[in-house]
Structure formats: C-alpha cells, structure tokens
PDB file of C-alpha atoms in Angstrom:
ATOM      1  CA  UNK A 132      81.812  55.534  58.023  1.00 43.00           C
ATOM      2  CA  UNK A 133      85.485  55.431  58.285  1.00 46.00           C
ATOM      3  CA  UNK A 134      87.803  56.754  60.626  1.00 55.00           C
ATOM      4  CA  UNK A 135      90.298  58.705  58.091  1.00 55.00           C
ATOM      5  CA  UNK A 136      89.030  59.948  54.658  1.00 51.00           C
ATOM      6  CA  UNK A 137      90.165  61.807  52.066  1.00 53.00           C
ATOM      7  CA  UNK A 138      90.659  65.836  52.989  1.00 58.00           C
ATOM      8  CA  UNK A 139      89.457  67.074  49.339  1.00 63.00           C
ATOM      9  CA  UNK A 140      85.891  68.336  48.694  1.00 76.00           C
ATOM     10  CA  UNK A 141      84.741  68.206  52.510  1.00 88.00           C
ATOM     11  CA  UNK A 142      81.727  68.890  53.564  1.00 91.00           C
ATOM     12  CA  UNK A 143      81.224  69.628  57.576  1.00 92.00           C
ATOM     13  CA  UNK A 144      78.042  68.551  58.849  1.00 93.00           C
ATOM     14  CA  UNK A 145      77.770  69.745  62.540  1.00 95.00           C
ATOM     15  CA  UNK A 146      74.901  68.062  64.923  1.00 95.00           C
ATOM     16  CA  UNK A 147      73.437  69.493  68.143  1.00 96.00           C
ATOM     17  CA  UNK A 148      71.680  67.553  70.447  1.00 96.00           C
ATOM     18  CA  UNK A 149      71.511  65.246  67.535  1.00 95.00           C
ATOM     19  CA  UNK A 150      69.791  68.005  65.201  1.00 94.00           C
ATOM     20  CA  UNK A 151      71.409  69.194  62.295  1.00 96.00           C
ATOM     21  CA  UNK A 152      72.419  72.932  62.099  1.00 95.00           C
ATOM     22  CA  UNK A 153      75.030  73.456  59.676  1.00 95.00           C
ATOM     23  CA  UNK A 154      76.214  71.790  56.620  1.00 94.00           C
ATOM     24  CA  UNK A 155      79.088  73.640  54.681  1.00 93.00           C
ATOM     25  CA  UNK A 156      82.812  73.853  54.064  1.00 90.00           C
ATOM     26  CA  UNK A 157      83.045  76.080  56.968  1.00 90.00           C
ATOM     27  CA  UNK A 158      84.850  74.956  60.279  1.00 90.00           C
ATOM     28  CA  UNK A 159      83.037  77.045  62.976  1.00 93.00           C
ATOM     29  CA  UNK A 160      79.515  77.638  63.667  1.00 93.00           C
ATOM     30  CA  UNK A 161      78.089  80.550  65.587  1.00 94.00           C
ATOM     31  CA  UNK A 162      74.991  79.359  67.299  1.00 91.00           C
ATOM     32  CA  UNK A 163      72.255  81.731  68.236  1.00 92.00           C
ATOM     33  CA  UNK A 164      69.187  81.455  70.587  1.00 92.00           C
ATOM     34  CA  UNK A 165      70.694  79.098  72.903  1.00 94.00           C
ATOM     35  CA  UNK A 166      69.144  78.940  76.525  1.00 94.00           C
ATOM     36  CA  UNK A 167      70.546  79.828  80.261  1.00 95.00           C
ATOM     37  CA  UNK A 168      71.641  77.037  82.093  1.00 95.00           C
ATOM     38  CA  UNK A 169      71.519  73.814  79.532  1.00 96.00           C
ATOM     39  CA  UNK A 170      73.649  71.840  78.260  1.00 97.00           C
ATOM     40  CA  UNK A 171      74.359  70.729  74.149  1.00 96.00           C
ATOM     41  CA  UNK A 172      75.919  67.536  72.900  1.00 96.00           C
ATOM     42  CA  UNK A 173      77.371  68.490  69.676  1.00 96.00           C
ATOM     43  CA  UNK A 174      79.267  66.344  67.058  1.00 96.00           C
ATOM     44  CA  UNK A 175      80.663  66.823  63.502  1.00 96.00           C
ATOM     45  CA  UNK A 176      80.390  64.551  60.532  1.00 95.00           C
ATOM     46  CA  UNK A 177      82.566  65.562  57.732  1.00 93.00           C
ATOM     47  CA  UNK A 178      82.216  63.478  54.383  1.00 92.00           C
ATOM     48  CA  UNK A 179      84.286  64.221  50.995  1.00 88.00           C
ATOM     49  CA  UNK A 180      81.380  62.720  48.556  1.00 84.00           C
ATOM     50  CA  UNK A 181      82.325  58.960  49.064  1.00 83.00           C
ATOM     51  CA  UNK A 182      83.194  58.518  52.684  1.00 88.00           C
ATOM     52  CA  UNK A 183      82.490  60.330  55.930  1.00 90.00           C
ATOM     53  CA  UNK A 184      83.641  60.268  59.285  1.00 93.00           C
ATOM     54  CA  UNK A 185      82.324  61.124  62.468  1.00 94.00           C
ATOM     55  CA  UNK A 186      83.478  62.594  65.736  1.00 94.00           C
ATOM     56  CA  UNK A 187      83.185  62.556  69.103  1.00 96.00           C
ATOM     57  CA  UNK A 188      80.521  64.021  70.975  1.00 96.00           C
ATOM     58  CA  UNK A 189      81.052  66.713  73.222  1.00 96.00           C
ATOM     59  CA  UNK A 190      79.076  68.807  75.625  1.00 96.00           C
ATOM     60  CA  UNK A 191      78.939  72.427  76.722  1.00 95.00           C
ATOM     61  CA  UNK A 192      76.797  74.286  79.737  1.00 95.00           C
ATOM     62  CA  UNK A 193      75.635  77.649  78.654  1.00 95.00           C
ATOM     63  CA  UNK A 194      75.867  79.951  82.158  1.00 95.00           C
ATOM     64  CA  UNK A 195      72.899  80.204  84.614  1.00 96.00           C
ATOM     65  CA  UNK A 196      70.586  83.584  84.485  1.00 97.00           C
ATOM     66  CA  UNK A 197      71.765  85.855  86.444  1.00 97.00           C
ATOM     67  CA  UNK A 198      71.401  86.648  90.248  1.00 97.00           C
ATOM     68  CA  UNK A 199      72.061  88.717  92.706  1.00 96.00           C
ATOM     69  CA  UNK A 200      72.080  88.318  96.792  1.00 90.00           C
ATOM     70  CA  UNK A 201      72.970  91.342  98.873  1.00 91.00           C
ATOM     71  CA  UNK A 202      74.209  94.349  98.917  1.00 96.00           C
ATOM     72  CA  UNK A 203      76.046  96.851 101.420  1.00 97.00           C
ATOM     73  CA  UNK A 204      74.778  99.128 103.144  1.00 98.00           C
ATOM     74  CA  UNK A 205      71.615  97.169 103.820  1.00 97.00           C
ATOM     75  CA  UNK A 206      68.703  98.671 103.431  1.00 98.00           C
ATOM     76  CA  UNK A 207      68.008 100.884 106.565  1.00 98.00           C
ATOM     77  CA  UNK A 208      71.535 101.335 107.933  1.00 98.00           C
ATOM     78  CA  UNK A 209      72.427 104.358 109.583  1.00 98.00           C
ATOM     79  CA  UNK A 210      75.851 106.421 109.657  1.00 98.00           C
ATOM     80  CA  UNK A 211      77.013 104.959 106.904  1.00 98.00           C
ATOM     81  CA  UNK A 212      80.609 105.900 106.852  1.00 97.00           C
ATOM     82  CA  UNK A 213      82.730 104.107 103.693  1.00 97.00           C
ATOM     83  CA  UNK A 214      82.572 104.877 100.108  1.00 97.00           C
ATOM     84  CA  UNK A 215      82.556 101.714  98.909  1.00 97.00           C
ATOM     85  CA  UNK A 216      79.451 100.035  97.590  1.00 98.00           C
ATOM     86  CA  UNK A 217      79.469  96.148  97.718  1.00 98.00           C
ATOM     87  CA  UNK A 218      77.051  93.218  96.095  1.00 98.00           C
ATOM     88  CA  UNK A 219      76.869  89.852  95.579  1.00 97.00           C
ATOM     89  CA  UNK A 220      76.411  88.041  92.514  1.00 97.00           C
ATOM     90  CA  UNK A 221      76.007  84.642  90.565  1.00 97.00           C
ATOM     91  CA  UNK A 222      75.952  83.921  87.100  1.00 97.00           C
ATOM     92  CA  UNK A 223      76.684  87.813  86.091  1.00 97.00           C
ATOM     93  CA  UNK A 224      79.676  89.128  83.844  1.00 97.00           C
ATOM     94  CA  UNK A 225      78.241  92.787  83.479  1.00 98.00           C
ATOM     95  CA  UNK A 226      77.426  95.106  86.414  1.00 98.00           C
ATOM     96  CA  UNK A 227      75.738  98.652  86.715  1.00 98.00           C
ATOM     97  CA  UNK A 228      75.152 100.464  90.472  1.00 98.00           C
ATOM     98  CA  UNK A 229      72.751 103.441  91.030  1.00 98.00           C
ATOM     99  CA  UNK A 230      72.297 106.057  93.549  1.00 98.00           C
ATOM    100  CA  UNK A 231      69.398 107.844  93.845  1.00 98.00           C
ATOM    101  CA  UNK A 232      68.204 106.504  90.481  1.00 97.00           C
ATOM    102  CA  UNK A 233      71.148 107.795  88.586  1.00 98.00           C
ATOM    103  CA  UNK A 234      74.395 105.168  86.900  1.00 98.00           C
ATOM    104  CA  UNK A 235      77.026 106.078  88.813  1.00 98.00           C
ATOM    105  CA  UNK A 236      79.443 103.618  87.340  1.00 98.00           C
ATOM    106  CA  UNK A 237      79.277 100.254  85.473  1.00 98.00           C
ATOM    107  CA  UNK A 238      81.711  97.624  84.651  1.00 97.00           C
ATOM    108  CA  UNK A 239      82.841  93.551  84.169  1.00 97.00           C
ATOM    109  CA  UNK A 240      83.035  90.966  86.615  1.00 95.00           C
ATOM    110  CA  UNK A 241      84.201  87.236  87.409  1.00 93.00           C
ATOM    111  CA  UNK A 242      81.472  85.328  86.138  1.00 94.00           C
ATOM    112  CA  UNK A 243      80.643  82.750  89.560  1.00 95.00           C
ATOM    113  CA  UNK A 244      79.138  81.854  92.008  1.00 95.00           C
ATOM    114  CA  UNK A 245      78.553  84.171  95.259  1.00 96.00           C
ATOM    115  CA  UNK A 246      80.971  86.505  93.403  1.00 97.00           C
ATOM    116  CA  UNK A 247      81.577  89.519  95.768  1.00 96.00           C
ATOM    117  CA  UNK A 248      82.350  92.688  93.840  1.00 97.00           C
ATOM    118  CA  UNK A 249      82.568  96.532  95.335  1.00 97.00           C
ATOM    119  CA  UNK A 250      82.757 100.037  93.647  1.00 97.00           C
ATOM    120  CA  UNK A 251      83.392 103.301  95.449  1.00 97.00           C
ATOM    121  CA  UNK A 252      81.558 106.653  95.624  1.00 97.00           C
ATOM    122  CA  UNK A 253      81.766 110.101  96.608  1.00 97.00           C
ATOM    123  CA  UNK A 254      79.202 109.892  99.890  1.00 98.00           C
ATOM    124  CA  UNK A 255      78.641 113.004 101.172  1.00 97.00           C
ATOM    125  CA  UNK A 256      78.064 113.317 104.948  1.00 98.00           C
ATOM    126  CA  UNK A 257      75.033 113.128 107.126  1.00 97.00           C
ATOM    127  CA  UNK A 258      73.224 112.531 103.934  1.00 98.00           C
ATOM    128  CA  UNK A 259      70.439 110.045 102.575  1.00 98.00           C
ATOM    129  CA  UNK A 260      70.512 107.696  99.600  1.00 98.00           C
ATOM    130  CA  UNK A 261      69.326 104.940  97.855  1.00 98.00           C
ATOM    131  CA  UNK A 262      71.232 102.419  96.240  1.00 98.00           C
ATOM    132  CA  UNK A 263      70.982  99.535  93.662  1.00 98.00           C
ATOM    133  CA  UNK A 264      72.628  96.933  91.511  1.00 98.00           C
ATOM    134  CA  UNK A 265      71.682  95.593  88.067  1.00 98.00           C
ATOM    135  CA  UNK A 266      73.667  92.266  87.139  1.00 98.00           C
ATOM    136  CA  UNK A 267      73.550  90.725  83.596  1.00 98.00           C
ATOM    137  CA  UNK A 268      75.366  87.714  81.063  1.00 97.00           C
ATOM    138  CA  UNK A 269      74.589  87.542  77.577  1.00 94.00           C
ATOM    139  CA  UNK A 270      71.322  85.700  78.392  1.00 96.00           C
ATOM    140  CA  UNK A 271      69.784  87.979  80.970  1.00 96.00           C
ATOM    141  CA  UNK A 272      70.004  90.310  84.170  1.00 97.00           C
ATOM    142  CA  UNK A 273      68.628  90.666  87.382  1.00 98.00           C
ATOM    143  CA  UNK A 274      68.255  93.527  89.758  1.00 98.00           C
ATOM    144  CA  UNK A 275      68.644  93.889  93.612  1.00 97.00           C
ATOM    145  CA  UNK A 276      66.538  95.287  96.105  1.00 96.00           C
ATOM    146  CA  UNK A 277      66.581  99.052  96.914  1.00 97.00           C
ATOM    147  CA  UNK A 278      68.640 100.244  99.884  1.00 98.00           C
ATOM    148  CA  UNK A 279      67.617 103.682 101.464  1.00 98.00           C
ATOM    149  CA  UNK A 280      70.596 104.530 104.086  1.00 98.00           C
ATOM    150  CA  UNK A 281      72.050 107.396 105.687  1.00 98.00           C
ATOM    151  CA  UNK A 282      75.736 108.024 105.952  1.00 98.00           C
ATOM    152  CA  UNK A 283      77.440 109.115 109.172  1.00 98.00           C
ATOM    153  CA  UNK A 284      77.244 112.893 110.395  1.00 98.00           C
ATOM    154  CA  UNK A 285      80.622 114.986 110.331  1.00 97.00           C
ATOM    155  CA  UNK A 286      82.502 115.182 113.622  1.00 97.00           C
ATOM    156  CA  UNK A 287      83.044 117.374 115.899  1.00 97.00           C
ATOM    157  CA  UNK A 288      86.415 119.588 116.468  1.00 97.00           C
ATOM    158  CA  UNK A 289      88.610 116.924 119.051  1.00 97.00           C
ATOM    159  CA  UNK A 290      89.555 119.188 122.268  1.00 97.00           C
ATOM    160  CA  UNK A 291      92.840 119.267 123.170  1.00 98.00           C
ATOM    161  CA  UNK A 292      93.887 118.110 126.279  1.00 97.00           C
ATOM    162  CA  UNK A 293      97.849 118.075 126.662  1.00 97.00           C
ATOM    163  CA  UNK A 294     100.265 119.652 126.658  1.00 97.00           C
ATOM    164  CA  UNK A 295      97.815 122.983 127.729  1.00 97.00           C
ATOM    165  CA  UNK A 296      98.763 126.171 124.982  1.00 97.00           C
ATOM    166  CA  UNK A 297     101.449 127.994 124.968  1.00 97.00           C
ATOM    167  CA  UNK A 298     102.819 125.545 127.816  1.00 97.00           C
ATOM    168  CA  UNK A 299     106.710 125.851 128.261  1.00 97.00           C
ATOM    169  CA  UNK A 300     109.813 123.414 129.061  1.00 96.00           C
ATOM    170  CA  UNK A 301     107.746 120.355 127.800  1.00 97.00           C
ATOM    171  CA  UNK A 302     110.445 118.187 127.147  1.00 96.00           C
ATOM    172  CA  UNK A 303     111.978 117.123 123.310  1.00 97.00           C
ATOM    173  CA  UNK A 304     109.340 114.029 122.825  1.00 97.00           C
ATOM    174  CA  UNK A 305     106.060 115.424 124.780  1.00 97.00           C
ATOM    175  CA  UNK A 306     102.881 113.456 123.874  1.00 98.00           C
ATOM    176  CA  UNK A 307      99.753 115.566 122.353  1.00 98.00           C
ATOM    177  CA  UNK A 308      96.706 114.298 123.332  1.00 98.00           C
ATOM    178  CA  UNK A 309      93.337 115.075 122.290  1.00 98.00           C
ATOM    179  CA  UNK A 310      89.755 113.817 123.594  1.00 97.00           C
ATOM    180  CA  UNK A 311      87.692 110.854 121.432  1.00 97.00           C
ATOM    181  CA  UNK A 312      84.963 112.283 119.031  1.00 97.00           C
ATOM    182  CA  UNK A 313      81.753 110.639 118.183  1.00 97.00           C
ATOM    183  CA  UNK A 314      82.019 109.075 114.634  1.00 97.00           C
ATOM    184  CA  UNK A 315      85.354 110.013 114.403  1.00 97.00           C
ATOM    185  CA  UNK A 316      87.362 106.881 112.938  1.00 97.00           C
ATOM    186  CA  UNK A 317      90.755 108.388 112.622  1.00 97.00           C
ATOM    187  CA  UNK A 318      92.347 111.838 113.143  1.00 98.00           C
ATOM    188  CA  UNK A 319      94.675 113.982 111.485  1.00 98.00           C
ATOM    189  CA  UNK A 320      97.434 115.917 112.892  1.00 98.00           C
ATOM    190  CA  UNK A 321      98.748 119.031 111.863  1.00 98.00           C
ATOM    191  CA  UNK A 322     102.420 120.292 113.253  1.00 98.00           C
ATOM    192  CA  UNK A 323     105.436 121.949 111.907  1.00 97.00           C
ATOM    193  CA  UNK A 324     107.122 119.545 114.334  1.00 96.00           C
ATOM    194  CA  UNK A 325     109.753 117.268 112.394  1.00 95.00           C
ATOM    195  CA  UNK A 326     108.995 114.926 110.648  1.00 93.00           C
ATOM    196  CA  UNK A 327     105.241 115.666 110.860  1.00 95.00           C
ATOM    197  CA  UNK A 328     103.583 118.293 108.544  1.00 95.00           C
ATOM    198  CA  UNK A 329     100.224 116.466 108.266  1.00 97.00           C
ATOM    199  CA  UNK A 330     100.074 112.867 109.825  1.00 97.00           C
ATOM    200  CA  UNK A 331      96.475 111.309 108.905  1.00 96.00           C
ATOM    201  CA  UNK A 332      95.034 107.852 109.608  1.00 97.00           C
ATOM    202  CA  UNK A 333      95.686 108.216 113.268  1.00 98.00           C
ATOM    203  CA  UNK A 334      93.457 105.801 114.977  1.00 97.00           C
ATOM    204  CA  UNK A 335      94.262 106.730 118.525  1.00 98.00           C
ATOM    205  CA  UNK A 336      93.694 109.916 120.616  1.00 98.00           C
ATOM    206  CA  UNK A 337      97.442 110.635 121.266  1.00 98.00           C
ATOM    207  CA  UNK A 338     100.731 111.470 119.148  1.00 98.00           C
ATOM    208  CA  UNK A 339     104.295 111.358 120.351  1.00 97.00           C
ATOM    209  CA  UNK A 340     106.734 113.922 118.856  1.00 97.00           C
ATOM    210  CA  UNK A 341     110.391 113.327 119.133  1.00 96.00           C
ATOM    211  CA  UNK A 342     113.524 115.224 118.161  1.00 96.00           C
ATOM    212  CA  UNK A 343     112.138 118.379 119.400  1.00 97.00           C
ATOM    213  CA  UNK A 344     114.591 121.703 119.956  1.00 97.00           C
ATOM    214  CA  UNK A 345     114.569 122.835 123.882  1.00 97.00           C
ATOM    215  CA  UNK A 346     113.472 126.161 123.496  1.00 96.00           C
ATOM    216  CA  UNK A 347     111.956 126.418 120.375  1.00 97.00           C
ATOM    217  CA  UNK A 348     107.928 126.699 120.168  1.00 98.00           C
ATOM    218  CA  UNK A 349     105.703 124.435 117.643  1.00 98.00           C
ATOM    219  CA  UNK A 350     102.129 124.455 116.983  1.00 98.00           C
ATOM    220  CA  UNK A 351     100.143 121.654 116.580  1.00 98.00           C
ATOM    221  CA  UNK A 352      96.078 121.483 115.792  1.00 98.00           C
ATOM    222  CA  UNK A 353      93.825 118.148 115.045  1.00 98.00           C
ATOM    223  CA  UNK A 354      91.285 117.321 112.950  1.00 97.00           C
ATOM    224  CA  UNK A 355      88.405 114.286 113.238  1.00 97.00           C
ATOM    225  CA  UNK A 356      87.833 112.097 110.649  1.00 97.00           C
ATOM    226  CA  UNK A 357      84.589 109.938 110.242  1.00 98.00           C
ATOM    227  CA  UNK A 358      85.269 107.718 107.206  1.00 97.00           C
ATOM    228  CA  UNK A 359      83.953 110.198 104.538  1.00 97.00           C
ATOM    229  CA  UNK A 360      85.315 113.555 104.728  1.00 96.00           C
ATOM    230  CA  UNK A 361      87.080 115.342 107.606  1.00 95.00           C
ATOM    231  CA  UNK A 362      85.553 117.129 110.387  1.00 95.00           C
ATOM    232  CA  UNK A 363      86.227 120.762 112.469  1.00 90.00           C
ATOM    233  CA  UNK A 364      89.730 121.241 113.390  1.00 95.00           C
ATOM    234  CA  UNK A 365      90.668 122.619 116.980  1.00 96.00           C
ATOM    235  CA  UNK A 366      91.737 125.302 117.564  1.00 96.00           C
ATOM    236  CA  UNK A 367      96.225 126.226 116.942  1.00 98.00           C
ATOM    237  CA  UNK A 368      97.854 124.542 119.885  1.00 98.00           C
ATOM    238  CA  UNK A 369     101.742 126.320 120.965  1.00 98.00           C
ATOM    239  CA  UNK A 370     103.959 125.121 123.662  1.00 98.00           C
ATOM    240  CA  UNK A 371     107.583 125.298 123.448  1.00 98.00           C
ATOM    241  CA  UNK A 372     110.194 122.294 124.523  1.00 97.00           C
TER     242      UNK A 372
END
C-alpha cells in the first residue's frame, strides 16, 4: 500500500472490527444492528485498481442501555404538595411519565449519567395517584418502579387576627396579621390598599401596608395556599386609618 494514490476510479473498502462491511464508491456507511455499550474499531481502505491506501483506525462506544434510579414523590409519600414530577436517569435520550396509567407528557433529554430531569402536572388536592417513568435510546428502555402517593389536603380559611374589623384610627402603615394554617405554604392577600390588589407568595403570617389615607376605610381578606391550589379565604376584613 501507499500512502497517496491516484483519486480516479476509487473504490472505499470500510472495515469494522477488522470485518469487512462495505465496498463501494460511496463515502458513508450506515451501520445497523450494532449493540449497547461496545465499542468498534473501524478503518477504510480505498484502492483506485492499482494501488490502495489505508487509514487509521478509529474507535466509537455505542451508549449504555438505558436506566433509571428514582423518582419523586417516592412511593408512599403523603401530602404531596408540588406539581412537578422528577426522575433520574442514565443512558436515556427519550422520556415518557404516567399517572394513573395514562401518558401525561413525553419528551428528550441529556443523554448521561445520573441525569436529573422533572415535568410538571396538574395535581389535584387531597388526592391519590400513581406515577411512573419509561426511559429509552435507540437501543432500548427501561421503566421505573410505581409510586402510589397522596398529595396534600386544601387549607383551611387563615383567621384574622389584627387589626380587629371595622377597627378605626389604625395608623397609615398598620400591619395585618393572620394566624398559620396547616399545609399552608404561602398566602395570598387581597386589599384595595395601594399598591396591593392581590399580593401572593407570601410566606409569612403578616403584611405591612404603607401610604394609607387617615380616614379612609380599606378591606383586606386572605387566602391559604398549600402548594397546589388555593384554599378558603376569610372572611372581608374593614378598618379605617
């Protein structure tokens, strides 16, 4: 063999793990039935009739099978109270999660190892489910374990504590405050006070107002909110600054 030959009349002989596959004037080779997790040396020999020249050898992995390690909620958990849906996986490029036996949605994913990967859901409250996760690559799939949870009951209606209704001559920047409810991870507050209108994501059991009008009355009410969907609202709250 030589190392340059003539370009005219080539013929491309292509060699994996030191087996012939493809001879042709072709200069790419779609293999087929290739297994997870192995590597090929392949080389090409190309020859114009009267000379031929070989090069060098090179080596490709194909990607593991599939697998898949965990998923959230675990099985058994109780009060569930996010929408989100998380797994882990190795190996996988394709992804499909069930609840309650149905596809609720399906997608792609970073093809890795310990690859954590999340999609989100409509829970309902202080209901029970069951949940899944089928991983795949272009070789195979694999599918977790089943996960039977229950997701976190709807909360209460907070009680409101201060200022008392219809209270009078509470100052321009009073502080409402409201008592905890179980569940609740954040409240929303509801006041034509300015710069209010609805305030949600409040993770404490108080609110200060500010820039208040002595002498004019505002309403204010409050609503729990455990993570899914929000709970009873108190009762219309007046006082007047």
């Amino acid at each position: 063999s030589t190392n340059s030959i003539s370009i005219s009349n080539l013929t491309m002989t292509l060699y994996v793990n030191n087996s012939e596959v493809y001879s042709g004037s072709g200069t790419s080779y779609t293999m087929s039935g290739l297994s997870a997790g192995t590597t090929y040396d392949w080389y090409v020999v190309i020859n114009n009739g009267t000379e031929s020249a070989t090069s060098s050898t090179y080596s490709v992995t194909t990607v593991a099978l599939p697998s898949i390690s965990g998923i959230s909620p675990t099985n058994g958990t109780t009060n569930y109270n996010s929408t989100e849906l998380y797994w882990t996986a190795s190996n996988a490029s394709n992804w499909q999660a069930y609840i309650n036996g149905d596809e609720i949605a399906s997608g792609t994913m970073t093809i890795g190892s310990n690859v954590q990967a999340s999609t989100s859901y409509n829970l309902q409250s202080d209901t029970s489910y069951t949940y899944y996760v089928v991983v795949s690559n272009a070789f195979g799939s694999a599918t977790s374990s089943t996960s039977s949870f229950t997701t976190v009951p709807l909360c209460a209606a907070p009680t409101p504590v201060s200022p008392a209704d219809n209270a009078t001559g509470v100052g321009t920047s009073p502080t409402l405050t409201w008592d905890s409810v179980e569940y609740a991870v954040s409240y929303v507050l509801y006041s034509n006070a300015p710069g209010v209108g609805t305030i949600s994501g409040i993770t404490s059991t108080s609110y200060t107002l500010s820039g208040l009008t002595s002498g004019t009355q505002y309403y204010w009410y409050v609503e729990a909110f455990n993570g899914l969907a929000p709970g009873g609202a108190c009762a219309t709250q007046y006082f007047t600054a």
